[in-house]
Amino acid sequence: MDAQGRGRADDIDPADQWVLNPNTGEYELRLPASPPQSGVPSPRRPPASDAAPPARGRTQAPGRPRPETPGRTVPPSRRRRGAPEEPLPGRRGRRPAKKAAKGKKALLWTGGAMAFVLVAGAGAAYFYIEHLNDNIASVSDDGASTGGFQKDKAINILLIGTDKRTGKGNESYGDSGSVGHADTTILLHVSKDRSNATALSIPRDLIVDVPDCPTTQEDGSQKIIPGTPQARFNTSLGQDGRTPSCTMRTVTELTGVKPDNFMVADFNAVKTLTSAVGGVEVCLGKDIDDPDSHLKLSKGTHTIEGEQALAFVRTRHAVGFGGDLSRIGLQQQFLSALMRKLKSNDTLTSPSKMLDLAEAGTKALTVDSQLDSIGKLKDLGLELGKLDTKNLTFTTTPVIDNPTEKVKSTVVLNESTAPQVFDMIKNDVSFTAVKQQKKKEAAAVAARLKGTKAPASEVRVRILNGGADPGSAQETLSWLQVEEGVTKSENAGNAPAELAKTTLEYAPDQADQARRLADIMGLPGSAMKPGESVENAQGVPAMTLTLGKDFKGAGASLTAPSKAPEGVDKSTADKVECAE
């Protein structure tokens, strides 16, 4: 306590806030009543007891009982930090202790008080964490995810915004009686080294094949909801009782990327999260007055939150061509602004905003069963926090108007560019020019493809199936022998374990053979693994080609594109772009 604070009634020693509960025999933190200062819930008080709590203050030295004054009970006075001990009435004061002993005792007391403060803080944090855990709503991933994100791997999170009217004040938004379709869907890919990320929007009106969906019902039973071929993407959620795990399976079927986790947000999420950070800054290239979304803003830059923020992400008739693709652009601008605000010092250094965010986020989001605790959400947040907004790219699945429709209301994949975009995400390729953190390693991998190449007739290789479709090893063998002249090849059956990616292992003296086979098959340098040769069926040293889960078929290149295809719209989260 400093000199200016002495004598104030609200200056309470932290140690005096811990009281023995006679019912449990344990000390508990009891805070003085005060007006609420934040959204942090106070620890619950124990049941009232007739037993008086033990006297607090100066402790007795072991083996030296304190004499009592007949006829009166004198409670020990509480000694303030740094103040000298006062003798009780009728007692002589103690002899002054030696300086060394006094210093040691002061050190012990200070350490004990600090321990009490830390424990008190931990106790309050524990109750708050439990409170946040109670806020979190979760549903089963039904086996559709990878099992949850991992810190040492690339991360794929599926973000789903529904059009379900939940919460007070949302009656005028969305479709009346909607079961909550996948109205806004973004696949967020974060690179393994956390240097970059891609947010891929999937149009709600994209025609896709919705697969069969094993779903956990409210009573815990399992039900397989039949798939629907050639349906709007947004029907992957809500329709026929489909849960977010069905949307997750649909995304995997569409992109080839299996999400680690999902998060579902309704209208309230937009309102509460923007209010928690004090609003986000957006820009319009023209005046907007949209009676459908209730958005009315003039041309220029505005800070929006709450109802106005929801109107902003819901409007579509007043921007672009008035369709869903135009609204996607607005939503990407909004999310970029929210990301900038979340990473700003204005937010990160404000305890009240961080607490408001924790409250809003845990109440507004529904997550999968692999992400159902504040600890897991915190770990995910720390991984996402490593991103630089200039390397977070927003893009949209390449599509074209549905050619089977006279009145254009749906879209289909642009087959000339969409596969390349999906491959970039699957192979962890950035959409922005990110500085390589491991230049030497990247150069070494690229160098494996450089040098002389042996003739195809001299390539000797064993082919194993390590996770590709059944029959892939035999198909590849036939193709290599008949089409490419690699006659010294054989089918070695199934690999001991499945691999995510195809690999080619070879001995140092087989490097020229490896380069030829990589050239024929379209293997990237990262697929080439210098190692050892293995004897083939004839007892001759051979390379080992193991077809992984990424194998697409004989003749299909496995080299990922190095940049986004021409014509694909993209923007980065660090820039403010004005919507027209």
XYZ file of C-alpha atoms in Angstrom:
580
model
C 0.000 0.000 0.000
C 1.418 3.378 -0.863
C 1.366 6.401 1.377
C -1.466 8.055 -0.516
C -3.714 5.046 -0.076
C -3.402 4.662 3.700
C -6.564 5.002 5.641
C -9.001 4.335 2.785
C -11.865 2.026 3.639
C -11.589 0.094 0.398
C -7.900 -0.791 0.889
C -8.185 -4.440 1.861
C -5.286 -6.809 2.302
C -5.659 -9.629 -0.296
C -4.919 -12.185 2.404
C -7.913 -11.014 4.427
C -10.287 -11.882 1.600
C -9.730 -15.622 2.139
C -12.039 -17.092 4.800
C -12.276 -20.604 6.227
C -15.551 -22.282 5.337
C -16.454 -24.424 8.395
C -18.676 -26.635 6.208
C -15.842 -27.714 3.904
C -12.735 -27.051 5.996
C -11.195 -25.127 3.095
C -10.336 -21.484 2.587
C -12.482 -19.609 0.078
C -12.195 -16.212 -1.573
C -14.848 -13.714 -0.383
C -14.781 -10.432 -2.214
C -16.435 -7.311 -0.820
C -19.665 -6.252 -2.480
C -19.167 -3.586 -5.116
C -20.951 -2.340 -8.212
C -20.252 -4.535 -11.276
C -17.234 -3.348 -13.234
C -17.177 -5.846 -16.121
C -18.763 -8.943 -17.561
C -16.648 -11.223 -15.353
C -18.923 -13.213 -13.012
C -17.982 -13.207 -9.340
C -17.193 -16.528 -7.654
C -20.180 -18.114 -5.968
C -20.418 -17.544 -2.201
C -20.602 -20.616 0.049
C -23.790 -21.309 2.037
C -24.282 -19.164 5.104
C -23.097 -20.679 8.389
C -23.741 -19.914 12.040
C -20.132 -20.660 12.827
C -18.003 -17.551 13.042
C -14.974 -17.427 10.815
C -11.639 -17.582 12.554
C -10.122 -14.298 13.635
C -7.853 -12.768 11.071
C -4.787 -10.661 11.540
C -1.554 -11.330 13.416
C -0.751 -15.007 13.790
C 0.563 -16.627 16.961
C 4.032 -17.967 17.158
C 4.135 -21.732 17.719
C 4.435 -22.717 21.394
C 3.686 -19.222 22.721
C -0.008 -19.023 23.710
C -1.380 -15.545 24.106
C -2.682 -14.663 27.603
C -6.243 -13.468 27.718
C -7.634 -10.564 29.696
C -10.350 -11.832 32.087
C -13.810 -10.598 31.305
C -13.203 -9.214 27.889
C -12.347 -10.451 24.444
C -10.142 -8.241 22.395
C -10.062 -9.038 18.667
C -6.623 -8.729 17.162
C -6.196 -5.584 15.112
C -5.359 -5.958 11.451
C -1.874 -4.697 10.777
C -1.318 -2.713 7.607
C 1.630 -3.541 5.412
C 4.732 -1.797 6.721
C 3.143 -0.638 9.997
C 4.772 -1.665 13.343
C 3.057 -4.204 15.542
C 1.007 -2.676 18.355
C 0.965 -4.568 21.679
C -2.388 -5.646 23.036
C -3.697 -3.769 26.104
C -1.946 -4.970 29.259
C 1.004 -6.443 27.366
C 4.494 -5.285 26.928
C 5.714 -4.828 23.406
C 8.062 -7.405 21.991
C 11.723 -6.833 21.822
C 12.865 -5.515 18.478
C 13.983 -8.385 16.274
C 17.387 -8.489 14.711
C 17.558 -6.797 11.338
C 18.401 -9.998 9.478
C 15.483 -11.866 11.037
C 13.152 -8.940 10.411
C 14.164 -8.781 6.749
C 13.686 -12.507 6.387
C 10.256 -12.338 8.016
C 9.215 -9.442 5.788
C 10.327 -11.416 2.754
C 8.306 -14.431 3.828
C 5.231 -12.297 4.506
C 5.522 -10.570 1.133
C 5.894 -13.906 -0.613
C 2.850 -15.257 1.206
C 0.774 -12.210 0.298
C 1.841 -12.529 -3.335
C 0.828 -16.181 -3.295
C -2.591 -15.189 -1.973
C -2.971 -12.618 -4.747
C -2.000 -15.140 -7.413
C -4.338 -17.774 -6.023
C -7.135 -15.217 -5.778
C -6.574 -14.235 -9.399
C -6.478 -17.857 -10.458
C -9.692 -18.493 -8.557
C -11.469 -15.646 -10.301
C -10.063 -16.786 -13.647
C -11.243 -20.321 -12.985
C -14.817 -19.193 -12.321
C -14.735 -16.979 -15.414
C -13.392 -19.769 -17.612
C -16.121 -22.069 -16.343
C -18.642 -19.336 -17.122
C -17.305 -19.038 -20.687
C -17.366 -22.814 -21.095
C -21.038 -22.742 -20.126
C -21.635 -20.189 -22.907
C -20.312 -22.486 -25.635
C -22.815 -24.462 -27.685
C -21.500 -27.439 -29.638
C -22.828 -30.167 -31.939
C -21.210 -33.367 -33.116
C -18.879 -33.348 -36.105
C -20.231 -36.848 -36.889
C -16.798 -37.956 -38.046
C -16.757 -35.435 -40.898
C -13.714 -33.524 -39.610
C -10.057 -34.475 -39.326
C -10.523 -34.685 -35.570
C -9.536 -31.108 -34.837
C -6.767 -28.668 -35.779
C -3.157 -29.315 -34.766
C -0.509 -26.740 -33.934
C 2.163 -28.279 -36.153
C -0.008 -28.642 -39.272
C -1.927 -26.436 -41.675
C -5.382 -25.490 -40.334
C -8.697 -25.593 -42.203
C -11.699 -24.056 -40.406
C -15.169 -23.986 -41.957
C -17.053 -20.779 -41.078
C -20.817 -20.960 -41.623
C -23.277 -18.077 -41.369
C -26.940 -19.100 -41.248
C -30.081 -17.211 -42.226
C -32.016 -18.502 -39.232
C -33.997 -15.850 -37.368
C -32.721 -16.274 -33.826
C -32.674 -13.625 -31.146
C -34.648 -10.527 -30.423
C -34.802 -7.934 -33.186
C -34.014 -10.296 -36.070
C -37.574 -10.812 -37.277
C -37.076 -8.651 -40.345
C -33.938 -10.435 -41.532
C -33.574 -13.670 -43.483
C -36.215 -15.993 -44.799
C -39.307 -16.384 -42.669
C -39.343 -19.797 -41.008
C -35.880 -20.761 -42.308
C -34.360 -23.790 -40.628
C -30.974 -22.145 -40.949
C -29.296 -22.758 -44.285
C -25.600 -22.321 -45.100
C -26.190 -18.790 -46.308
C -22.565 -17.626 -45.973
C -19.755 -20.186 -46.038
C -16.003 -19.582 -45.908
C -13.245 -22.184 -45.839
C -10.378 -20.578 -43.922
C -7.015 -22.200 -44.676
C -4.032 -21.227 -42.503
C -0.609 -22.322 -43.745
C 1.514 -24.752 -41.782
C 4.123 -22.081 -41.003
C 1.357 -19.524 -40.184
C 2.890 -17.058 -42.654
C -0.274 -16.775 -44.767
C -3.934 -17.731 -44.992
C -6.681 -17.995 -47.594
C -10.383 -17.366 -46.937
C -12.360 -19.070 -49.727
C -16.015 -18.027 -50.035
C -18.405 -20.673 -51.378
C -21.513 -19.192 -53.055
C -24.769 -20.329 -51.509
C -26.345 -20.801 -54.983
C -23.531 -23.027 -56.287
C -24.863 -26.319 -57.669
C -23.140 -29.231 -55.902
C -23.718 -32.869 -55.004
C -24.669 -32.999 -51.321
C -23.447 -36.426 -50.072
C -25.132 -38.839 -47.659
C -24.702 -37.510 -44.133
C -24.499 -39.641 -40.955
C -26.009 -37.346 -38.321
C -26.328 -37.469 -34.538
C -29.912 -36.751 -33.523
C -30.963 -34.796 -30.426
C -31.688 -38.041 -28.570
C -28.180 -39.319 -29.334
C -29.247 -41.791 -32.012
C -27.602 -41.956 -35.438
C -29.384 -41.302 -38.709
C -28.077 -41.221 -42.270
C -29.672 -38.347 -44.169
C -29.701 -39.194 -47.885
C -27.678 -36.944 -50.151
C -29.085 -34.769 -52.916
C -27.384 -34.575 -56.319
C -27.292 -31.239 -58.132
C -28.622 -29.108 -55.285
C -27.904 -25.592 -54.063
C -24.940 -25.544 -51.699
C -26.892 -23.773 -48.950
C -29.209 -26.797 -48.581
C -26.262 -28.737 -47.107
C -27.369 -27.273 -43.766
C -30.852 -27.289 -42.257
C -32.587 -29.019 -45.147
C -34.024 -32.422 -44.130
C -32.460 -32.079 -40.690
C -28.885 -31.673 -41.905
C -26.353 -30.409 -39.365
C -23.069 -28.500 -39.929
C -21.272 -31.837 -40.333
C -23.240 -32.278 -43.580
C -21.934 -28.937 -44.838
C -18.453 -30.088 -43.857
C -18.846 -33.273 -45.951
C -20.153 -31.237 -48.885
C -17.104 -28.944 -48.765
C -14.788 -31.962 -48.701
C -16.607 -33.427 -51.704
C -16.399 -30.108 -53.560
C -12.837 -28.977 -52.821
C -10.948 -32.099 -51.736
C -10.070 -30.276 -48.496
C -11.251 -31.918 -45.253
C -11.947 -29.246 -42.592
C -10.485 -29.632 -39.098
C -13.310 -27.798 -37.323
C -16.398 -25.717 -37.981
C -17.949 -22.610 -36.455
C -21.551 -21.545 -37.046
C -22.736 -17.966 -36.513
C -26.229 -16.524 -36.698
C -27.359 -12.904 -37.101
C -26.584 -12.094 -33.468
C -22.890 -12.910 -33.946
C -22.425 -10.009 -36.346
C -24.186 -7.591 -34.017
C -22.502 -8.616 -30.764
C -18.960 -9.063 -32.085
C -18.899 -5.678 -33.829
C -20.255 -3.982 -30.716
C -17.659 -5.752 -28.559
C -14.767 -4.204 -30.520
C -16.378 -0.789 -30.775
C -17.352 -1.043 -34.438
C -15.482 -1.773 -37.671
C -14.584 0.578 -40.510
C -16.049 -0.064 -43.975
C -16.137 1.927 -47.191
C -18.798 2.476 -49.853
C -18.163 3.814 -53.341
C -21.717 5.132 -53.606
C -24.770 5.987 -51.512
C -26.843 2.968 -50.449
C -30.465 2.924 -49.369
C -31.649 -0.693 -49.357
C -35.163 -1.208 -47.897
C -34.687 -5.001 -47.892
C -31.613 -5.063 -45.675
C -32.400 -1.714 -43.956
C -28.947 -0.377 -44.856
C -28.793 3.365 -45.402
C -25.275 4.784 -45.715
C -23.734 7.586 -47.730
C -20.705 7.233 -49.969
C -17.427 7.105 -48.045
C -16.001 5.531 -44.900
C -18.172 4.582 -41.920
C -17.726 2.796 -38.591
C -20.569 0.328 -38.170
C -21.684 -2.016 -35.397
C -24.762 -3.849 -34.152
C -27.875 -3.623 -36.344
C -26.092 -1.507 -38.936
C -23.301 -4.076 -39.279
C -25.858 -6.848 -39.801
C -27.617 -4.771 -42.456
C -24.254 -4.233 -44.181
C -23.468 -7.950 -44.554
C -27.067 -8.754 -45.538
C -27.475 -6.201 -48.332
C -27.146 -7.350 -51.938
C -29.711 -5.575 -54.120
C -27.911 -2.227 -53.746
C -24.402 -3.377 -54.712
C -22.818 -4.845 -57.834
C -25.255 -6.868 -59.917
C -27.603 -7.281 -56.981
C -26.920 -10.991 -56.493
C -25.250 -13.249 -53.964
C -21.810 -12.878 -55.567
C -21.957 -9.118 -55.035
C -22.904 -9.642 -51.389
C -19.922 -11.977 -50.963
C -17.659 -9.048 -51.834
C -19.271 -6.941 -49.098
C -18.928 -9.743 -46.573
C -15.256 -10.172 -47.390
C -14.703 -6.442 -46.906
C -16.506 -6.636 -43.578
C -14.445 -9.615 -42.361
C -11.234 -7.874 -43.424
C -12.251 -4.858 -41.356
C -13.129 -7.062 -38.387
C -9.758 -8.822 -38.621
C -7.914 -5.497 -38.668
C -9.858 -4.312 -35.632
C -9.252 -7.550 -33.722
C -5.494 -7.268 -34.285
C -5.303 -3.549 -33.525
C -3.685 -2.230 -30.360
C -6.962 -0.490 -29.604
C -8.506 -3.925 -29.041
C -5.584 -5.999 -27.777
C -4.651 -3.502 -25.049
C -8.201 -3.030 -23.786
C -9.159 -5.521 -21.043
C -12.824 -4.522 -21.271
C -12.939 -5.155 -25.030
C -11.182 -8.488 -24.652
C -13.690 -9.560 -21.999
C -16.585 -8.360 -24.138
C -15.162 -10.322 -27.058
C -14.878 -13.460 -24.951
C -18.503 -13.088 -23.866
C -19.809 -12.279 -27.347
C -17.792 -14.944 -29.123
C -18.702 -17.797 -26.799
C -22.384 -16.868 -26.827
C -22.748 -16.191 -30.553
C -20.941 -19.200 -32.029
C -21.843 -22.856 -32.248
C -18.762 -25.043 -32.675
C -18.089 -28.692 -33.382
C -17.521 -31.260 -30.660
C -13.733 -31.114 -31.179
C -13.664 -27.391 -30.328
C -16.036 -27.248 -27.378
C -13.969 -25.602 -24.628
C -12.515 -22.173 -24.003
C -9.069 -23.767 -23.812
C -9.317 -25.167 -27.341
C -10.726 -21.905 -28.668
C -7.898 -20.032 -26.985
C -5.299 -22.295 -28.615
C -6.929 -21.774 -32.010
C -7.011 -18.021 -31.429
C -3.286 -18.007 -30.636
C -2.552 -19.802 -33.910
C -4.722 -17.390 -35.916
C -3.152 -14.460 -34.078
C 0.196 -15.243 -35.719
C -1.169 -14.139 -39.093
C -0.255 -10.856 -40.741
C -3.354 -9.304 -42.326
C -1.395 -8.463 -45.486
C -1.007 -12.195 -46.086
C -4.658 -13.107 -45.435
C -6.268 -13.372 -48.870
C -10.019 -13.372 -49.490
C -11.165 -15.045 -52.696
C -14.281 -16.720 -54.087
C -14.746 -20.144 -55.629
C -14.541 -19.574 -59.413
C -18.012 -20.045 -60.915
C -20.026 -19.312 -64.057
C -23.762 -18.918 -64.612
C -25.624 -22.204 -64.786
C -25.886 -22.886 -68.556
C -29.043 -25.002 -68.104
C -31.090 -22.047 -66.841
C -32.848 -19.434 -68.926
C -33.388 -17.231 -65.891
C -30.028 -17.205 -64.160
C -30.437 -17.954 -60.449
C -27.699 -20.507 -59.748
C -24.041 -20.980 -60.666
C -21.743 -23.938 -61.421
C -17.998 -24.445 -61.008
C -15.687 -22.857 -63.513
C -13.853 -26.070 -64.375
C -10.945 -24.237 -65.979
C -9.909 -22.351 -62.827
C -11.662 -23.825 -59.753
C -9.525 -27.014 -59.574
C -6.364 -24.892 -59.531
C -7.693 -22.801 -56.631
C -8.605 -25.948 -54.682
C -5.160 -27.449 -55.382
C -3.433 -24.355 -54.013
C -5.296 -24.734 -50.729
C -4.708 -28.494 -50.549
C -0.987 -28.002 -51.153
C -0.594 -25.051 -48.774
C 0.297 -22.562 -51.529
C -0.152 -18.884 -50.663
C -2.229 -16.514 -52.809
C 0.099 -13.681 -51.808
C 3.852 -13.270 -52.253
C 5.080 -14.464 -48.876
C 8.751 -14.349 -48.008
C 10.096 -17.877 -47.657
C 11.140 -18.507 -44.068
C 13.247 -21.530 -45.004
C 15.027 -20.495 -48.172
C 17.770 -23.107 -47.925
C 15.274 -25.932 -47.469
C 13.100 -24.685 -50.346
C 16.146 -24.425 -52.617
C 17.251 -27.961 -51.700
C 13.809 -29.358 -52.533
C 13.738 -27.562 -55.906
C 17.257 -28.806 -56.686
C 16.079 -32.432 -56.600
C 14.374 -31.890 -59.947
C 17.457 -30.365 -61.581
C 20.111 -32.448 -63.332
C 20.396 -35.217 -65.861
C 17.500 -37.601 -66.449
C 17.923 -41.287 -67.237
C 16.072 -42.780 -70.227
C 12.630 -44.166 -69.332
C 13.827 -47.663 -70.247
C 16.419 -47.516 -67.445
C 13.993 -46.456 -64.706
C 13.511 -49.312 -62.255
C 10.630 -48.778 -59.769
C 8.332 -50.646 -57.380
C 4.787 -49.194 -57.086
C 2.787 -49.402 -53.838
C -0.692 -48.179 -53.010
C -0.461 -46.050 -49.863
C -3.943 -44.547 -49.703
C -4.970 -43.998 -53.332
C -8.130 -45.522 -54.800
C -8.118 -49.328 -55.059
C -6.438 -50.484 -58.262
C -4.316 -47.324 -58.601
C -1.002 -49.184 -58.407
C -1.949 -51.534 -61.263
C -3.388 -48.684 -63.316
C -0.166 -46.690 -62.908
C 1.969 -49.726 -63.753
C 0.085 -50.329 -67.014
C 0.285 -46.652 -67.964
C 4.023 -46.430 -67.275
C 4.823 -49.600 -69.224
C 2.504 -49.062 -72.200
C 2.392 -45.265 -72.559
C 5.707 -44.069 -71.117
C 8.160 -46.923 -71.789
C 9.030 -47.547 -68.114
C 9.187 -51.310 -68.634
C 11.302 -52.118 -65.559
C 8.431 -51.507 -63.159
C 6.279 -53.724 -60.967
C 3.196 -53.645 -58.724
C 4.357 -54.281 -55.148
C 0.873 -54.251 -53.592
C -0.249 -52.164 -50.612
C 2.094 -50.009 -48.534
C 2.487 -50.760 -44.801
C 0.747 -47.483 -43.944
C -1.329 -44.836 -45.690
C 0.275 -41.570 -46.745
C -1.342 -38.189 -47.311
C 0.978 -37.419 -50.210
C 2.669 -39.500 -52.901
C 6.403 -40.115 -52.385
C 9.289 -41.443 -54.461
C 12.192 -42.832 -52.431
C 15.526 -43.447 -54.150
C 19.203 -44.065 -53.430
C 21.865 -41.455 -54.321
C 22.948 -43.398 -57.442
C 19.310 -43.444 -58.648
C 18.832 -39.654 -58.725
C 18.819 -39.511 -62.535
C 16.124 -42.220 -62.625
C 14.111 -40.348 -59.990
C 14.210 -37.114 -61.987
C 12.958 -38.931 -65.100
C 10.064 -40.594 -63.247
C 9.174 -37.293 -61.520
C 9.090 -35.609 -64.933
C 6.839 -38.336 -66.359
C 4.414 -38.335 -63.434
C 4.427 -34.623 -62.649
C 5.837 -35.078 -59.141
C 6.984 -31.990 -57.198
C 10.429 -31.845 -55.601
C 8.804 -32.292 -52.190
C 7.600 -35.768 -53.240
C 11.176 -36.933 -53.898
C 12.745 -38.533 -50.833
C 16.474 -39.315 -50.992
C 17.015 -42.535 -49.075
C 17.659 -46.149 -49.913
C 16.820 -48.535 -52.736
C 14.889 -51.758 -52.216
C 15.396 -54.992 -54.110
C 12.597 -55.757 -56.546
C 11.196 -59.201 -57.424
C 14.277 -59.950 -59.524
C 16.640 -59.045 -56.674
C 17.771 -55.834 -58.380
C 17.850 -52.461 -56.556
C 14.800 -50.327 -57.407
C 13.148 -47.067 -56.353
C 9.885 -47.114 -54.378
C 6.891 -45.084 -55.584
C 4.106 -44.936 -52.957
C 0.798 -43.526 -54.183
C -0.748 -41.397 -51.425
C -4.238 -40.060 -50.843
C -3.437 -37.102 -53.108
C -2.952 -39.371 -56.145
C -5.389 -38.353 -58.879
C -4.835 -41.084 -61.409
C -2.212 -42.157 -63.927
C -0.991 -39.168 -65.909
C -2.473 -36.523 -63.570
C 0.208 -34.112 -62.354
C 0.720 -33.768 -58.602
C 2.676 -30.516 -58.826
C 0.663 -27.763 -57.162
C 0.200 -24.431 -58.955
C 2.542 -21.715 -57.741
C 0.065 -18.859 -58.121
C -3.638 -18.177 -58.541
C -5.071 -18.540 -62.060
C -5.777 -15.452 -64.111
C -9.154 -13.810 -63.552
C -9.648 -15.002 -59.973
C -10.722 -12.085 -57.774
C -8.761 -11.715 -54.566
C -8.102 -9.116 -51.899
C -6.012 -8.964 -48.744
C -7.271 -8.135 -45.257
C -4.856 -5.243 -44.717
C -6.463 -3.025 -47.370
C -9.674 -1.002 -47.218
C -11.609 -1.405 -50.453
C -14.749 0.569 -51.248
C -17.751 -1.457 -52.420
C -19.603 -0.195 -55.476
